[in-house]
Amino acid sequence: MDAATHSASHDSDAAPLRLKSRAEIEREIQRRVDEERRRLEAQSAGQPRAHFHRPIERPFTAAERNQVTILFGGLTWKHEWLIRSAFQSAGYKVELLPTPDVAGFQLGKEFGNNGQCNPTYFMTGHLIKYLQGLESKGQSRQQIVDNYVFFTAGSCGPCRFGMYEAEYRLAVENAGFHGFRILLFQQDDGINAASGEAGLKFGVDFGLSAFNALNFGDVLNDVCCQIRPYEVNAGETERASNEMMERLSAAIRERRMFHVNDRFPPWLAKKVLANRIAEASTHTIGKIIDHLWGKQTDEALRAARERLERIEVDRLRVKPLVKVTGEFFAQTTEGDGNFHMFQFLEREGAEIKVEPIANWIMYLLWQAKAHHRDRKWLDMEKPPAWALHKRAGAELKFRQKQLFFGIGEAFYTHLYRRVIRGLGGIGHELLDMQELARLAQPYYHRFARGGEGHLEVAKNIYYTVHKKAHMVLSLKPFGCMPSTQSDGTQSAVMNHFKDMIFLPIETSGEGEINAHSRVQMALGEAKAKAKLEFQQVLESTGKRLEDIQAYVADHPELRRPFYKVPHVHGVTGTAANFVLHVSDLMDRHRPLFARLKPRATSPWRAVAAGRA
Ligand code: SF4
C-alpha cells in the first residue's frame, strides 16, 4: 500500500481515503484563509476600515481615591486579607470579591466569549456576580460603574492570560455594566511595578507592603498545612490562623511608615527635607531598610508565632505528603475552582505542600534575567573585537543589568526568609529556579512561556528526585494551553522516573466527584508508599513504636509545632523523619556501653547516617 494512501478497511464500500502531503495541506489552509478573507471583505464592503486598538480605559484618577472602591480577588483568603490591608495602608478603599464559585463560573460562560480557559470563566463570572449583588442591594448601574474599579493581573500572553483584560471588559459590557473600569497590573510590568493609572500609585511603601502581604500569606499557608494534619485538638490550627490573620492584617494596615522627621534629629531632618534629591533618596533608602530589617515586621510575626506555638501536634501520624502544583489559579484558589482540593486531600488523610505565590514571582525574575542573558548580542550590537573600549562598555552594560536582576532575586529571597524565620522557621524555602530550569530542560524548553511554563514539569521531577513528596498532584484548568503542553510531556517524564506518583487533574465547573475519585485512587498508592517507608524507618531504628511514643510523651518540646525536625535526605514522610530524629535523641541519652552495642542496619539507617 502507498504510504500516502490509506484504505478504509473498516468499510469496504467507502472510497479509499487519501492522506494529503504537507504541501497540499499548506495549500488547503491558504485557500481557506483566502476564502474567509473574501467573505469578510464582502461583508464589510463600503464600510470604513480601521485597525483595532486596545480600548482606552477611563482613568482612575487620584482625585477619585476617596470615593472609588477597588475590587480584587482570586487568591487565597489569607493573601486577599493581607493585600487588602496593604491597599488600606496606602489610603485606598478596597473590597474583596468572595472565592470564585460555580454560580460565578456559569455567569462567566453566559457573558464571556466561548472557548476560554476555566479560570477566565471563573474570574469574569465572579466579578459579574459581585456587581449584580451590589445592584440587588439597591445601587444603580451608573453608581457601580462610577464608584468601583476592578484590579487584576494581566500579561501580553502568550496564553489566554493575555486576553484576561479584554475578557473582563467584554463580560462586564455584556452584563450591562458599560464603562466599568478594569485596572491592570501587567505580568511583564509587574517587575517594574507600574500600572500606568494615576489613581493607583505603586510607591515604595505600598510595593513593599504588598510583597510582605504576599509573603505572610504564603508562609502562613505553608505553616498551617504542616501543622493542621497533626493537630491534637481538631480545628485548633484554623482558629489560631484566623486570629493571626486579624493581627497580621492590622500590622500591615497600621504600619508606621518611615519618615525622616520621625527617625532623624530635627536639625538633620530639616537639612534633608530642604533638598529635594536628598529627601527622595533618604526616604527611598530609609523605607527599604525599614521594611527589610525594621522591628515592626518582626514584632508582628512574633505575635502571630506565639499564638500558633500553643497548638499541640502529634507527628507520629503516618500521612502521605502530596505536593500540589499546576496552573496558577487552579493551584491557588480554595473553592469550586479546584474542587476544594486542599480540604479534600486533608480530609482523606494527606499532608499537603501548597505552592507559594513567591515562587511565581521568582520565576518571573528568573525568566527576565535568563532572557536577557540569552539575548546578549541580539538585543545590543556586538562591537568588533578590536574596539576594546566599546566591547568593555557593552559588557559592563550587560553585567549591570544582570546584577540588577540578581539584586532583585536576593532582595525577594531575603524578604521571604525573614517571614519564614519570623513564623517559626518551619516554612519551606523558595525553590532554586536555575535548578528547576535544568531539571525541566530535557523535556520542556525553559523559554516556552505562558502559564507556569516549564515549572509544572520541573516541580514534578524536583519533588520526586529529592524525595520531598510521596505524590505530585497537578491541578490544571479545563482549556489551559500551557498545561496541555506540559501534560503531553509528563508521560515521557513518568517513563523516566518509574517510582513517581503523578496525577494531573483537569479542573472545571463540573466533575468534582469524578476528580475526587481519581485523586482517591492515586492517594491510595501514596498512602501505601508512606506506610511502607515508615515501617522500614522504624525497623532501622531497632526501637518499638511504643518506646518512641513514650519518649515523645515525656518531652513536650517534641509536640510543639515549631520544633524543627531535621529532614533526612531520601526520607519523605513527616512521621518517618520524626521517628529517626526521636530515635537519635533517645540514643544520645543512652548509657555509653549501650551505645557501643551493634545496632540493626538497613538502607534507611545508612541513609540516616549520611544525612544531609
Ligand atoms: S495558564 Fe492556562 S488557565 Fe491560566 S490563563 Fe493561561 S491558558 Fe488560561
Coordinates of C-alpha atoms in Angstrom, one line a residue, residues 5 7 124 132 145 148 175 185-186 193 215 231 248 268 287 347 362 590:
T5 CA -2.8 6.4 1.0
S7 CA -7.7 2.2 2.7
T124 CA -15.0 37.1 34.9
Q132 CA -25.0 42.1 40.3
V145 CA -19.6 52.0 37.3
Y148 CA -16.0 50.7 41.8
A175 CA -23.7 42.0 31.6
F185 CA -1.1 45.0 36.9
Q186 CA 0.8 43.7 33.9
A193 CA 5.7 47.8 39.5
N215 CA 4.9 36.5 51.8
E231 CA -3.0 18.9 65.5
L248 CA -1.1 40.4 60.7
L268 CA 19.3 66.8 60.3
K287 CA 11.8 52.8 53.7
R347 CA -9.9 15.0 54.8
M362 CA 10.9 34.4 41.5
R590 CA 21.5 6.0 76.3

